């Protein structure tokens, strides 16, 4: 049984809970492109730049409400990592999100979450911070990144401080 028909990966222009050191991060367009490359050919996965034209910072409640208006034929489910779920109470209008939308929690190593809240999926023990650090240090990222994404990063000089 499928929990959702399709997963839309929302690339966020500005996460209000993350400190943004612009030298450490790729541009919005680069992040959208890398997500597109990484998911090319994956059935049921769509990369979206829907948040591009929404007000900043990118609040989840704002995105969900805008999605409902633009796509009234869909019912939206929020998927969050267990790391974000542990600090979900800090999200803008967290209780309203919980009340209005189904939420699926993706397990992350080192973050304990009740099994009834989580999705039964493979566990990938890596974070974007680790990947960016490995790139800066010239480390091997082949076990984490699609080779085409690695090539894109190299060609565009991303994550080098």
PDB file of N, CA, C and O in Angstrom, residues 12-16 18-31 56-58 132 136 157-161:
ATOM      1  N   UNK A  12      13.654  24.818  -0.825  1.00  0.00           N
ATOM      2  CA  UNK A  12      13.320  26.023  -0.081  1.00  0.00           C
ATOM      3  C   UNK A  12      14.357  27.125  -0.321  1.00  0.00           C
ATOM      4  O   UNK A  12      15.553  26.891  -0.164  1.00  0.00           O
ATOM      5  N   UNK A  13      13.894  28.326  -0.680  1.00  0.00           N
ATOM      6  CA  UNK A  13      14.849  29.423  -0.873  1.00  0.00           C
ATOM      7  C   UNK A  13      15.468  29.919   0.429  1.00  0.00           C
ATOM      8  O   UNK A  13      16.606  30.349   0.444  1.00  0.00           O
ATOM      9  N   UNK A  14      14.728  29.836   1.537  1.00  0.00           N
ATOM     10  CA  UNK A  14      15.255  30.349   2.809  1.00  0.00           C
ATOM     11  C   UNK A  14      14.534  29.669   3.962  1.00  0.00           C
ATOM     12  O   UNK A  14      13.377  29.966   4.243  1.00  0.00           O
ATOM     13  N   UNK A  15      15.237  28.765   4.626  1.00  0.00           N
ATOM     14  CA  UNK A  15      14.690  28.064   5.779  1.00  0.00           C
ATOM     15  C   UNK A  15      14.846  28.967   6.999  1.00  0.00           C
ATOM     16  O   UNK A  15      15.962  29.322   7.359  1.00  0.00           O
ATOM     17  N   UNK A  16      13.748  29.343   7.669  1.00  0.00           N
ATOM     18  CA  UNK A  16      13.845  30.265   8.797  1.00  0.00           C
ATOM     19  C   UNK A  16      14.562  29.693  10.017  1.00  0.00           C
ATOM     20  O   UNK A  16      14.987  30.437  10.884  1.00  0.00           O
ATOM     21  N   UNK A  18      17.367  27.764   9.838  1.00  0.00           N
ATOM     22  CA  UNK A  18      18.776  27.504   9.559  1.00  0.00           C
ATOM     23  C   UNK A  18      19.515  28.814   9.398  1.00  0.00           C
ATOM     24  O   UNK A  18      19.039  29.729   8.743  1.00  0.00           O
ATOM     25  N   UNK A  19      20.704  28.866   9.989  1.00  0.00           N
ATOM     26  CA  UNK A  19      21.548  30.029   9.750  1.00  0.00           C
ATOM     27  C   UNK A  19      22.114  29.884   8.351  1.00  0.00           C
ATOM     28  O   UNK A  19      22.623  28.840   7.979  1.00  0.00           O
ATOM     29  N   UNK A  20      21.992  30.925   7.568  1.00  0.00           N
ATOM     30  CA  UNK A  20      22.400  30.854   6.175  1.00  0.00           C
ATOM     31  C   UNK A  20      23.744  31.537   5.960  1.00  0.00           C
ATOM     32  O   UNK A  20      23.827  32.750   5.941  1.00  0.00           O
ATOM     33  N   UNK A  21      24.794  30.749   5.832  1.00  0.00           N
ATOM     34  CA  UNK A  21      26.099  31.265   5.440  1.00  0.00           C
ATOM     35  C   UNK A  21      26.190  31.048   3.942  1.00  0.00           C
ATOM     36  O   UNK A  21      26.397  29.941   3.469  1.00  0.00           O
ATOM     37  N   UNK A  22      25.990  32.086   3.183  1.00  0.00           N
ATOM     38  CA  UNK A  22      25.879  31.972   1.733  1.00  0.00           C
ATOM     39  C   UNK A  22      27.099  31.339   1.076  1.00  0.00           C
ATOM     40  O   UNK A  22      26.988  30.704   0.045  1.00  0.00           O
ATOM     41  N   UNK A  23      28.282  31.484   1.663  1.00  0.00           N
ATOM     42  CA  UNK A  23      29.475  30.877   1.071  1.00  0.00           C
ATOM     43  C   UNK A  23      29.397  29.353   1.152  1.00  0.00           C
ATOM     44  O   UNK A  23      29.985  28.649   0.344  1.00  0.00           O
ATOM     45  N   UNK A  24      28.661  28.849   2.138  1.00  0.00           N
ATOM     46  CA  UNK A  24      28.597  27.406   2.363  1.00  0.00           C
ATOM     47  C   UNK A  24      27.524  26.737   1.513  1.00  0.00           C
ATOM     48  O   UNK A  24      27.561  25.533   1.289  1.00  0.00           O
ATOM     49  N   UNK A  25      26.545  27.490   1.035  1.00  0.00           N
ATOM     50  CA  UNK A  25      25.412  26.912   0.336  1.00  0.00           C
ATOM     51  C   UNK A  25      25.440  27.248  -1.146  1.00  0.00           C
ATOM     52  O   UNK A  25      25.979  28.265  -1.556  1.00  0.00           O
ATOM     53  N   UNK A  26      24.819  26.387  -1.936  1.00  0.00           N
ATOM     54  CA  UNK A  26      24.668  26.646  -3.359  1.00  0.00           C
ATOM     55  C   UNK A  26      23.480  27.586  -3.553  1.00  0.00           C
ATOM     56  O   UNK A  26      22.619  27.712  -2.683  1.00  0.00           O
ATOM     57  N   UNK A  27      23.419  28.212  -4.712  1.00  0.00           N
ATOM     58  CA  UNK A  27      22.291  29.090  -5.014  1.00  0.00           C
ATOM     59  C   UNK A  27      21.005  28.270  -5.107  1.00  0.00           C
ATOM     60  O   UNK A  27      21.037  27.040  -5.267  1.00  0.00           O
ATOM     61  N   UNK A  28      19.903  28.965  -5.053  1.00  0.00           N
ATOM     62  CA  UNK A  28      18.606  28.296  -5.168  1.00  0.00           C
ATOM     63  C   UNK A  28      18.509  27.535  -6.490  1.00  0.00           C
ATOM     64  O   UNK A  28      18.129  26.365  -6.524  1.00  0.00           O
ATOM     65  N   UNK A  29      18.879  28.206  -7.588  1.00  0.00           N
ATOM     66  CA  UNK A  29      18.804  27.564  -8.902  1.00  0.00           C
ATOM     67  C   UNK A  29      19.702  26.333  -8.975  1.00  0.00           C
ATOM     68  O   UNK A  29      19.320  25.312  -9.552  1.00  0.00           O
ATOM     69  N   UNK A  30      20.904  26.414  -8.390  1.00  0.00           N
ATOM     70  CA  UNK A  30      21.796  25.256  -8.378  1.00  0.00           C
ATOM     71  C   UNK A  30      21.195  24.105  -7.581  1.00  0.00           C
ATOM     72  O   UNK A  30      21.273  22.943  -7.987  1.00  0.00           O
ATOM     73  N   UNK A  31      20.575  24.405  -6.447  1.00  0.00           N
ATOM     74  CA  UNK A  31      19.978  23.347  -5.624  1.00  0.00           C
ATOM     75  C   UNK A  31      18.797  22.692  -6.338  1.00  0.00           C
ATOM     76  O   UNK A  31      18.632  21.473  -6.281  1.00  0.00           O
ATOM     77  N   UNK A  56       9.319  35.248   1.704  1.00  0.00           N
ATOM     78  CA  UNK A  56      10.415  34.731   2.524  1.00  0.00           C
ATOM     79  C   UNK A  56      10.280  35.238   3.951  1.00  0.00           C
ATOM     80  O   UNK A  56       9.817  36.346   4.143  1.00  0.00           O
ATOM     81  N   UNK A  57      10.703  34.478   4.948  1.00  0.00           N
ATOM     82  CA  UNK A  57      11.256  33.133   4.832  1.00  0.00           C
ATOM     83  C   UNK A  57      10.182  32.118   4.458  1.00  0.00           C
ATOM     84  O   UNK A  57       8.988  32.422   4.476  1.00  0.00           O
ATOM     85  N   UNK A  58      10.612  30.907   4.122  1.00  0.00           N
ATOM     86  CA  UNK A  58       9.720  29.854   3.641  1.00  0.00           C
ATOM     87  C   UNK A  58       9.064  29.128   4.808  1.00  0.00           C
ATOM     88  O   UNK A  58       9.639  28.198   5.360  1.00  0.00           O
ATOM     89  N   UNK A 132      28.514  18.514   2.218  1.00  0.00           N
ATOM     90  CA  UNK A 132      29.179  19.792   1.907  1.00  0.00           C
ATOM     91  C   UNK A 132      30.579  19.837   2.513  1.00  0.00           C
ATOM     92  O   UNK A 132      31.528  20.304   1.881  1.00  0.00           O
ATOM     93  N   UNK A 136      34.184  20.278   0.557  1.00  0.00           N
ATOM     94  CA  UNK A 136      35.145  21.330   0.903  1.00  0.00           C
ATOM     95  C   UNK A 136      36.526  20.758   1.200  1.00  0.00           C
ATOM     96  O   UNK A 136      37.541  21.356   0.889  1.00  0.00           O
ATOM     97  N   UNK A 157      31.816  24.716  -9.287  1.00  0.00           N
ATOM     98  CA  UNK A 157      32.626  25.171  -8.150  1.00  0.00           C
ATOM     99  C   UNK A 157      31.819  25.375  -6.880  1.00  0.00           C
ATOM    100  O   UNK A 157      32.092  26.294  -6.124  1.00  0.00           O
ATOM    101  N   UNK A 158      30.853  24.494  -6.623  1.00  0.00           N
ATOM    102  CA  UNK A 158      29.974  24.668  -5.466  1.00  0.00           C
ATOM    103  C   UNK A 158      30.619  24.140  -4.182  1.00  0.00           C
ATOM    104  O   UNK A 158      31.431  23.227  -4.204  1.00  0.00           O
ATOM    105  N   UNK A 159      30.226  24.749  -3.082  1.00  0.00           N
ATOM    106  CA  UNK A 159      30.596  24.356  -1.718  1.00  0.00           C
ATOM    107  C   UNK A 159      32.071  24.532  -1.402  1.00  0.00           C
ATOM    108  O   UNK A 159      32.563  23.992  -0.431  1.00  0.00           O
ATOM    109  N   UNK A 160      32.771  25.282  -2.199  1.00  0.00           N
ATOM    110  CA  UNK A 160      34.166  25.622  -1.895  1.00  0.00           C
ATOM    111  C   UNK A 160      34.168  26.983  -1.225  1.00  0.00           C
ATOM    112  O   UNK A 160      33.587  27.936  -1.734  1.00  0.00           O
ATOM    113  N   UNK A 161      34.802  27.081  -0.052  1.00  0.00           N
ATOM    114  CA  UNK A 161      34.813  28.376   0.636  1.00  0.00           C
ATOM    115  C   UNK A 161      36.085  29.126   0.307  1.00  0.00           C
ATOM    116  O   UNK A 161      37.059  28.552  -0.127  1.00  0.00           O
TER     117      UNK A 161
END
